[in-house]
PDB file of C-alpha atoms and ligand atoms in Angstrom:
ATOM      1  CA  MET F 253      -0.006  -0.052   0.058  1.00  0.00           C
ATOM      2  CA  ASN F 254       0.956   3.455  -0.254  1.00  0.00           C
ATOM      3  CA  ILE F 255       0.823   6.428   1.805  1.00  0.00           C
ATOM      4  CA  VAL F 256       1.938   9.842   1.384  1.00  0.00           C
ATOM      5  CA  ILE F 257       4.467  11.801   3.812  1.00  0.00           C
ATOM      6  CA  ASP F 258       4.812  15.344   3.226  1.00  0.00           C
ATOM      7  CA  ARG F 259       3.420  15.254  -0.477  1.00  0.00           C
ATOM      8  CA  GLN F 260       6.079  12.329  -1.509  1.00  0.00           C
ATOM      9  CA  ILE F 261       4.692   8.507  -1.767  1.00  0.00           C
ATOM     10  CA  TYR F 262       6.129   6.116   0.325  1.00  0.00           C
ATOM     11  CA  GLN F 263       5.292   2.063   0.136  1.00  0.00           C
ATOM     12  CA  ALA F 264       4.205   0.711   3.285  1.00  0.00           C
ATOM     13  CA  ARG F 265       3.947  -2.777   4.476  1.00  0.00           C
ATOM     14  CA  GLU F 266       0.830  -4.591   6.100  1.00  0.00           C
ATOM     15  CA  GLY F 267       0.910  -3.775  10.026  1.00  0.00           C
ATOM     16  CA  GLU F 268       3.794  -1.337   9.912  1.00  0.00           C
ATOM     17  CA  THR F 269       3.312   2.308  11.614  1.00  0.00           C
ATOM     18  CA  VAL F 270       4.234   5.531  10.107  1.00  0.00           C
ATOM     19  CA  LEU F 271       6.927   5.878  11.969  1.00  0.00           C
ATOM     20  CA  GLN F 272       8.619   2.580  10.706  1.00  0.00           C
ATOM     21  CA  VAL F 273       8.024   3.528   7.362  1.00  0.00           C
ATOM     22  CA  ALA F 274       9.374   6.606   7.961  1.00  0.00           C
ATOM     23  CA  ARG F 275      12.512   5.099   9.479  1.00  0.00           C
ATOM     24  CA  ARG F 276      12.719   2.385   6.854  1.00  0.00           C
ATOM     25  CA  HIS F 277      13.044   5.557   4.366  1.00  0.00           C
ATOM     26  CA  GLU F 278      15.318   7.168   6.224  1.00  0.00           C
ATOM     27  CA  LEU F 279      13.317  10.066   6.961  1.00  0.00           C
ATOM     28  CA  ALA F 280      14.480  12.199   9.616  1.00  0.00           C
ATOM     29  CA  SER F 281      11.416  14.943   9.851  1.00  0.00           C
ATOM     30  CA  ILE F 282       9.799  12.528  12.714  1.00  0.00           C
ATOM     31  CA  PRO F 283      11.691  12.814  16.079  1.00  0.00           C
ATOM     32  CA  SER F 284      11.201   9.893  18.619  1.00  0.00           C
ATOM     33  CA  LEU F 285      12.275   9.193  22.057  1.00  0.00           C
ATOM     34  CA  CYS F 286      10.534   5.998  23.493  1.00  0.00           C
ATOM     35  CA  TYR F 287      10.318   4.031  20.314  1.00  0.00           C
ATOM     36  CA  HIS F 288      13.206   0.992  19.210  1.00  0.00           C
ATOM     37  CA  PRO F 289      11.925  -1.287  16.485  1.00  0.00           C
ATOM     38  CA  ALA F 290      12.584  -4.557  18.936  1.00  0.00           C
ATOM     39  CA  LEU F 291       9.920  -3.397  21.680  1.00  0.00           C
ATOM     40  CA  ARG F 292       6.406  -2.545  22.195  1.00  0.00           C
ATOM     41  CA  THR F 293       5.253   0.951  21.552  1.00  0.00           C
ATOM     42  CA  GLU F 294       3.686   2.612  24.283  1.00  0.00           C
ATOM     43  CA  GLY F 295       3.403   6.202  22.774  1.00  0.00           C
ATOM     44  CA  ALA F 296       5.103   7.701  26.150  1.00  0.00           C
ATOM     45  CA  CYS F 297       7.047  10.722  24.608  1.00  0.00           C
ATOM     46  CA  ARG F 298       5.111  12.283  22.486  1.00  0.00           C
ATOM     47  CA  MET F 299       7.286  13.594  20.594  1.00  0.00           C
ATOM     48  CA  CYS F 300       6.719  11.443  17.051  1.00  0.00           C
ATOM     49  CA  MET F 301       3.630  13.530  16.729  1.00  0.00           C
ATOM     50  CA  VAL F 302       2.395  14.129  13.236  1.00  0.00           C
ATOM     51  CA  GLU F 303      -1.045  15.429  11.591  1.00  0.00           C
ATOM     52  CA  VAL F 304      -2.996  13.579   9.707  1.00  0.00           C
ATOM     53  CA  ASP F 305      -4.440  14.846   6.634  1.00  0.00           C
ATOM     54  CA  GLY F 306      -8.522  14.955   6.337  1.00  0.00           C
ATOM     55  CA  GLU F 307     -11.453  17.015   6.593  1.00  0.00           C
ATOM     56  CA  HIS F 308     -10.323  17.258  10.350  1.00  0.00           C
ATOM     57  CA  PRO F 309      -6.952  17.435  10.451  1.00  0.00           C
ATOM     58  CA  ALA F 310      -6.024  15.512  13.994  1.00  0.00           C
ATOM     59  CA  LEU F 311      -2.456  15.185  15.651  1.00  0.00           C
ATOM     60  CA  THR F 312      -1.364  11.319  16.265  1.00  0.00           C
ATOM     61  CA  THR F 313       1.898  10.027  17.214  1.00  0.00           C
ATOM     62  CA  ALA F 314       3.269   8.424  14.304  1.00  0.00           C
ATOM     63  CA  CYS F 315       4.616   5.682  16.584  1.00  0.00           C
ATOM     64  CA  SER F 316       1.321   4.370  16.956  1.00  0.00           C
ATOM     65  CA  LEU F 317      -0.631   4.943  13.803  1.00  0.00           C
ATOM     66  CA  GLU F 318      -0.955   2.421  11.607  1.00  0.00           C
ATOM     67  CA  ALA F 319      -0.399   2.827   7.815  1.00  0.00           C
ATOM     68  CA  SER F 320      -3.721   2.648   5.352  1.00  0.00           C
ATOM     69  CA  GLU F 321      -3.831   3.144   1.917  1.00  0.00           C
ATOM     70  CA  GLY F 322      -3.975   6.779   0.752  1.00  0.00           C
ATOM     71  CA  LEU F 323      -3.030   8.054   4.417  1.00  0.00           C
ATOM     72  CA  GLN F 324      -1.566  11.332   4.124  1.00  0.00           C
ATOM     73  CA  ILE F 325       0.614  13.131   6.882  1.00  0.00           C
ATOM     74  CA  TRP F 326       2.508  16.286   7.656  1.00  0.00           C
ATOM     75  CA  THR F 327       5.479  16.310   9.616  1.00  0.00           C
ATOM     76  CA  ASP F 328       6.135  20.198   9.939  1.00  0.00           C
ATOM     77  CA  THR F 329       2.789  21.910  10.008  1.00  0.00           C
ATOM     78  CA  GLN F 330       2.838  24.543  12.656  1.00  0.00           C
ATOM     79  CA  ALA F 331       0.406  22.269  15.263  1.00  0.00           C
ATOM     80  CA  VAL F 332       2.806  19.574  14.941  1.00  0.00           C
ATOM     81  CA  ARG F 333       5.843  21.960  15.979  1.00  0.00           C
ATOM     82  CA  GLN F 334       3.745  23.638  18.796  1.00  0.00           C
ATOM     83  CA  SER F 335       3.134  20.176  19.764  1.00  0.00           C
ATOM     84  CA  ARG F 336       6.458  19.231  19.885  1.00  0.00           C
ATOM     85  CA  ARG F 337       7.485  22.311  21.144  1.00  0.00           C
ATOM     86  CA  GLN F 338       5.524  21.884  24.358  1.00  0.00           C
ATOM     87  CA  THR F 339       6.739  18.192  24.663  1.00  0.00           C
ATOM     88  CA  LEU F 340       9.850  19.428  24.904  1.00  0.00           C
ATOM     89  CA  PHE F 341       9.405  21.922  27.299  1.00  0.00           C
ATOM     90  CA  LEU F 342       7.622  19.292  29.595  1.00  0.00           C
ATOM     91  CA  LEU F 343      10.441  17.009  28.755  1.00  0.00           C
ATOM     92  CA  LEU F 344      13.295  19.592  29.868  1.00  0.00           C
ATOM     93  CA  LYS F 345      11.907  20.377  33.100  1.00  0.00           C
ATOM     94  CA  ARG F 346      12.393  16.772  34.060  1.00  0.00           C
ATOM     95  CA  ALA F 347      16.076  16.293  32.064  1.00  0.00           C
ATOM     96  CA  PRO F 348      17.539  19.599  31.701  1.00  0.00           C
ATOM     97  CA  GLY F 349      21.103  18.358  31.055  1.00  0.00           C
ATOM     98  CA  SER F 350      19.978  15.898  28.227  1.00  0.00           C
ATOM     99  CA  MET F 351      21.743  16.088  25.370  1.00  0.00           C
ATOM    100  CA  VAL F 352      19.461  14.764  22.946  1.00  0.00           C
ATOM    101  CA  LEU F 353      16.466  17.066  24.381  1.00  0.00           C
ATOM    102  CA  ASN F 354      18.586  19.969  24.186  1.00  0.00           C
ATOM    103  CA  GLU F 355      19.952  19.010  20.849  1.00  0.00           C
ATOM    104  CA  LEU F 356      16.373  18.951  19.820  1.00  0.00           C
ATOM    105  CA  ALA F 357      15.331  22.145  21.508  1.00  0.00           C
ATOM    106  CA  LYS F 358      17.534  23.963  18.951  1.00  0.00           C
ATOM    107  CA  ILE F 359      16.031  22.764  16.088  1.00  0.00           C
ATOM    108  CA  TYR F 360      12.536  23.569  17.437  1.00  0.00           C
ATOM    109  CA  LYS F 361      13.563  27.004  18.590  1.00  0.00           C
ATOM    110  CA  LEU F 362      12.647  26.374  22.679  1.00  0.00           C
ATOM    111  CA  GLU F 363      13.766  29.919  24.109  1.00  0.00           C
ATOM    112  CA  ALA F 364      16.404  29.180  26.947  1.00  0.00           C
ATOM    113  CA  SER F 365      13.874  30.785  29.071  1.00  0.00           C
ATOM    114  CA  ALA F 366      11.611  27.853  28.636  1.00  0.00           C
ATOM    115  CA  LYS F 367      14.081  25.435  30.309  1.00  0.00           C
ATOM    116  CA  ASN F 368      14.255  25.039  33.641  1.00  0.00           C
ATOM    117  CA  GLY F 369      16.962  23.677  35.886  1.00  0.00           C
ATOM    118  CA  ASN F 370      20.485  23.327  35.081  1.00  0.00           C
ATOM    119  CA  CYS F 371      21.399  22.079  31.517  1.00  0.00           C
ATOM    120  CA  SER F 372      25.130  21.302  32.407  1.00  0.00           C
ATOM    121  CA  ASP F 373      23.573  19.212  35.832  1.00  0.00           C
ATOM    122  CA  GLN F 374      24.742  15.601  34.504  1.00  0.00           C
ATOM    123  CA  ARG F 375      22.663  14.408  37.011  1.00  0.00           C
ATOM    124  CA  ASN F 376      19.373  15.033  35.506  1.00  0.00           C
ATOM    125  CA  GLU F 377      20.048  13.655  31.878  1.00  0.00           C
ATOM    126  CA  CYS F 378      17.179  10.740  32.420  1.00  0.00           C
ATOM    127  CA  ILE F 379      14.558  11.543  29.871  1.00  0.00           C
ATOM    128  CA  SER F 380      12.240   8.314  31.546  1.00  0.00           C
ATOM    129  CA  CYS F 381      11.377   6.899  28.045  1.00  0.00           C
ATOM    130  CA  GLY F 382      11.112   3.647  29.901  1.00  0.00           C
ATOM    131  CA  LEU F 383      13.502   1.539  27.327  1.00  0.00           C
ATOM    132  CA  CYS F 384      15.612   0.328  29.651  1.00  0.00           C
ATOM    133  CA  VAL F 385      13.173  -0.914  31.785  1.00  0.00           C
ATOM    134  CA  LYS F 386      10.831  -2.420  28.692  1.00  0.00           C
ATOM    135  CA  VAL F 387      14.066  -4.149  27.364  1.00  0.00           C
ATOM    136  CA  CYS F 388      14.614  -5.772  30.911  1.00  0.00           C
ATOM    137  CA  GLU F 389      11.206  -7.018  31.286  1.00  0.00           C
ATOM    138  CA  VAL F 390      11.219  -8.328  27.644  1.00  0.00           C
ATOM    139  CA  LEU F 391      14.489 -10.514  28.189  1.00  0.00           C
ATOM    140  CA  GLY F 392      12.547 -11.731  31.451  1.00  0.00           C
ATOM    141  CA  ILE F 393      14.987 -10.597  33.530  1.00  0.00           C
ATOM    142  CA  GLN F 394      12.963  -7.549  35.153  1.00  0.00           C
ATOM    143  CA  ALA F 395      15.903  -6.638  37.423  1.00  0.00           C
ATOM    144  CA  ILE F 396      14.774  -2.663  36.957  1.00  0.00           C
ATOM    145  CA  GLN F 397      11.489  -0.567  37.333  1.00  0.00           C
ATOM    146  CA  PHE F 398      10.052   2.724  37.886  1.00  0.00           C
ATOM    147  CA  THR F 399       8.832   3.799  40.963  1.00  0.00           C
ATOM    148  CA  GLY F 400       7.351   7.430  41.803  1.00  0.00           C
ATOM    149  CA  LYS F 401       5.412   9.559  39.519  1.00  0.00           C
ATOM    150  CA  GLY F 402       6.155  13.087  38.007  1.00  0.00           C
ATOM    151  CA  LYS F 403       9.883  14.417  39.075  1.00  0.00           C
ATOM    152  CA  ASP F 404      10.099  11.552  41.892  1.00  0.00           C
ATOM    153  CA  ARG F 405       9.873   9.557  38.670  1.00  0.00           C
ATOM    154  CA  ARG F 406      13.240   6.824  39.429  1.00  0.00           C
ATOM    155  CA  VAL F 407      14.484   3.809  37.893  1.00  0.00           C
ATOM    156  CA  ARG F 408      15.895   1.469  40.397  1.00  0.00           C
ATOM    157  CA  LEU F 409      16.748  -1.915  40.913  1.00  0.00           C
ATOM    158  CA  ILE F 410      14.227  -4.603  42.071  1.00  0.00           C
ATOM    159  CA  LEU F 411      15.867  -6.323  45.036  1.00  0.00           C
ATOM    160  CA  GLN F 412      14.284  -9.466  46.540  1.00  0.00           C
ATOM    161  CA  SER F 413      15.561 -10.253  49.856  1.00  0.00           C
ATOM    162  CA  GLY F 414      18.385  -7.504  49.250  1.00  0.00           C
ATOM    163  CA  GLU F 415      19.015  -9.683  45.799  1.00  0.00           C
ATOM    164  CA  SER F 416      18.966  -8.521  42.463  1.00  0.00           C
ATOM    165  CA  SER F 417      18.207 -10.891  39.644  1.00  0.00           C
ATOM    166  CA  CYS F 418      20.078  -8.673  37.372  1.00  0.00           C
ATOM    167  CA  ILE F 419      22.602 -10.410  35.063  1.00  0.00           C
ATOM    168  CA  GLY F 420      24.970  -7.804  33.737  1.00  0.00           C
ATOM    169  CA  CYS F 421      23.730  -8.231  30.281  1.00  0.00           C
ATOM    170  CA  GLN F 422      23.920  -3.963  29.815  1.00  0.00           C
ATOM    171  CA  ALA F 423      20.907  -4.293  27.522  1.00  0.00           C
ATOM    172  CA  CYS F 424      19.390  -1.155  29.483  1.00  0.00           C
ATOM    173  CA  VAL F 425      23.063   0.551  28.657  1.00  0.00           C
ATOM    174  CA  ARG F 426      22.430  -0.018  25.057  1.00  0.00           C
ATOM    175  CA  ILE F 427      19.143   0.912  24.504  1.00  0.00           C
ATOM    176  CA  CYS F 428      19.113   4.264  26.762  1.00  0.00           C
ATOM    177  CA  ALA F 429      17.879   7.007  24.388  1.00  0.00           C
ATOM    178  CA  SER F 430      19.710   9.367  26.467  1.00  0.00           C
ATOM    179  CA  ARG F 431      22.979   7.260  26.946  1.00  0.00           C
ATOM    180  CA  VAL F 432      22.743   8.028  30.767  1.00  0.00           C
ATOM    181  CA  MET F 433      22.932   4.692  31.765  1.00  0.00           C
ATOM    182  CA  GLU F 434      26.654   4.308  30.620  1.00  0.00           C
ATOM    183  CA  LYS F 435      27.646   7.468  32.226  1.00  0.00           C
ATOM    184  CA  GLY F 436      26.875   6.334  35.794  1.00  0.00           C
ATOM    185  CA  HIS F 437      24.859   3.711  38.194  1.00  0.00           C
ATOM    186  CA  SER F 438      23.644   6.073  40.377  1.00  0.00           C
ATOM    187  CA  THR F 439      22.632   9.847  39.539  1.00  0.00           C
ATOM    188  CA  SER F 440      19.363  11.845  40.850  1.00  0.00           C
ATOM    189  CA  ILE F 441      16.899   9.747  38.801  1.00  0.00           C
ATOM    190  CA  LEU F 442      18.870   6.323  38.591  1.00  0.00           C
ATOM    191  CA  GLU F 443      19.007   4.497  41.853  1.00  0.00           C
ATOM    192  CA  LEU F 444      21.282   1.824  40.639  1.00  0.00           C
ATOM    193  CA  ASP F 445      23.841   1.667  43.533  1.00  0.00           C
ATOM    194  CA  GLY F 446      25.791  -1.928  43.746  1.00  0.00           C
ATOM    195  CA  TRP F 447      24.618  -2.441  40.007  1.00  0.00           C
ATOM    196  CA  LEU F 448      26.819  -4.934  38.319  1.00  0.00           C
ATOM    197  CA  SER F 449      29.093  -5.062  41.308  1.00  0.00           C
ATOM    198  CA  GLY F 450      29.803  -8.689  42.690  1.00  0.00           C
ATOM    199  CA  LEU F 451      28.706 -10.402  39.285  1.00  0.00           C
ATOM    200  CA  ALA F 452      31.694 -12.867  38.198  1.00  0.00           C
ATOM    201  CA  GLN F 453      33.021 -11.894  35.105  1.00  0.00           C
ATOM    202  CA  ALA F 454      33.555 -14.274  32.099  1.00  0.00           C
ATOM    203  CA  THR F 455      37.103 -14.472  30.522  1.00  0.00           C
ATOM    204  CA  CYS F 456      37.788 -15.265  26.858  1.00  0.00           C
ATOM    205  CA  LYS F 457      39.194 -18.810  26.268  1.00  0.00           C
ATOM    206  CA  VAL F 458      41.933 -17.873  23.963  1.00  0.00           C
ATOM    207  CA  CYS F 459      43.105 -14.186  24.935  1.00  0.00           C
ATOM    208  CA  GLY F 460      42.255 -14.893  28.643  1.00  0.00           C
ATOM    209  CA  ARG F 461      40.680 -11.174  28.891  1.00  0.00           C
ATOM    210  CA  PRO F 462      36.919 -10.475  30.598  1.00  0.00           C
ATOM    211  CA  TYR F 463      34.538  -9.866  28.061  1.00  0.00           C
ATOM    212  CA  ALA F 464      30.700 -10.343  29.776  1.00  0.00           C
ATOM    213  CA  THR F 465      30.016 -11.445  32.902  1.00  0.00           C
ATOM    214  CA  GLN F 466      28.977 -15.181  33.567  1.00  0.00           C
ATOM    215  CA  ALA F 467      25.637 -14.997  33.979  1.00  0.00           C
ATOM    216  CA  ALA F 468      24.835 -12.772  30.890  1.00  0.00           C
ATOM    217  CA  VAL F 469      26.913 -15.937  29.205  1.00  0.00           C
ATOM    218  CA  ARG F 470      24.631 -18.218  30.517  1.00  0.00           C
ATOM    219  CA  PHE F 471      22.055 -16.334  29.597  1.00  0.00           C
ATOM    220  CA  VAL F 472      22.531 -15.880  25.862  1.00  0.00           C
ATOM    221  CA  ALA F 473      23.711 -19.667  25.392  1.00  0.00           C
ATOM    222  CA  SER F 474      20.439 -20.590  26.974  1.00  0.00           C
ATOM    223  CA  GLN F 475      18.229 -18.605  24.785  1.00  0.00           C
ATOM    224  CA  VAL F 476      20.332 -18.601  21.688  1.00  0.00           C
ATOM    225  CA  PRO F 477      21.987 -22.443  21.206  1.00  0.00           C
ATOM    226  CA  ALA F 478      23.288 -21.435  17.791  1.00  0.00           C
ATOM    227  CA  THR F 479      25.973 -19.491  20.001  1.00  0.00           C
ATOM    228  CA  ARG F 480      26.699 -22.263  22.707  1.00  0.00           C
ATOM    229  CA  ALA F 481      29.759 -23.168  19.949  1.00  0.00           C
ATOM    230  CA  ARG F 482      31.970 -20.413  20.784  1.00  0.00           C
ATOM    231  CA  ILE F 483      30.629 -18.957  23.903  1.00  0.00           C
ATOM    232  CA  ASP F 484      33.430 -19.204  26.051  1.00  0.00           C
ATOM    233  CA  LEU F 485      34.946 -16.546  23.441  1.00  0.00           C
ATOM    234  CA  CYS F 486      35.202 -12.719  23.788  1.00  0.00           C
ATOM    235  CA  PRO F 487      33.917 -11.280  20.372  1.00  0.00           C
ATOM    236  CA  GLU F 488      37.397 -10.285  18.815  1.00  0.00           C
ATOM    237  CA  CYS F 489      38.514 -14.100  19.405  1.00  0.00           C
ATOM    238  CA  LYS F 490      35.192 -15.497  17.661  1.00  0.00           C
ATOM    239  CA  ARG F 491      35.641 -12.946  15.035  1.00  0.00           C
ATOM    240  CA  ALA F 492      39.091 -14.423  14.367  1.00  0.00           C
ATOM    241  CA  ALA F 493      37.830 -17.825  14.862  1.00  0.00           C
ATOM    242  CA  SER F 494      35.213 -17.700  12.354  1.00  0.00           C
ATOM    243  CA  ILE F 495      37.522 -16.402   9.465  1.00  0.00           C
ATOM    244  CA  PRO F 496      38.619 -19.277   7.487  1.00  0.00           C
ATOM    245  CA  ARG F 497      41.955 -20.423   7.543  1.00  0.00           C
ATOM    246  CA  ARG F 498      42.756 -20.267   4.007  1.00  0.00           C
ATOM    247  CA  LEU F 499      42.463 -16.298   4.608  1.00  0.00           C
ATOM    248  CA  ILE F 500      44.857 -15.851   7.411  1.00  0.00           C
ATOM    249  CA  LYS F 501      48.297 -14.894   5.920  1.00  0.00           C
ATOM    250  CA  GLN F 502      50.867 -17.694   7.320  1.00  0.00           C
TER     251      GLN F 502
HETATM  252  S1  FES R2016       8.178   7.888  19.710  1.00  0.00           S
HETATM  253 FE1  FES R2016       5.729   8.205  19.701  1.00  0.00          FE
HETATM  254  S2  FES R2016       5.416   8.870  21.499  1.00  0.00           S
HETATM  255 FE2  FES R2016       7.649   8.373  21.823  1.00  0.00          FE
END
């Protein structure tokens, strides 16, 4: 089927959302913060707002809008820009130090006066998109959760009798939209004290370097049996081992 985005025709696949079509065609005109192709969509950040053409034009989130034949979308109308500015205003109140948000604020010409808080405060970078909590849940580990509401919303380790189920896979770090997870485990919004400490490391059978936690290695082996053959090698040694011998110069 075909849909129209800003006067251009794009092919959409059955069941695809407007945002997925836009991403597949590498359109940069729809920003998103809480969308990830591997996770279910919750429409939490509201940054992907677009205008649907019709007798009564309506604003809606592109990440939840399913494509249908002839659907016409505008990604840069005055109403869209105004909506994204309002969303940014609220998000910046919560996370004034977020680089992602500050870059978007420049694009959407949000005045400096609209940004409450200290933009250089590294502790206020989490935009509460929820991707870290969601990926941990989808993997079935459920080691972190949100607690509190509004400005008191926090990402915390779930502890059962003082123990965490975290396996140290760091999927949450890799998926973090504001990259705050990789910077520090304990900030004003991330209360992850003790996170990763005490998790035994697996060392590479060939080079002897630590490359992942033992718990993460066991988890991957149990979930993806095809990885078991070389699970005790670090990524570099695994790559080297997969190069056919005839291609390695003697
Ligand atoms: S990406 Fe659509 S609401 Fe966040």
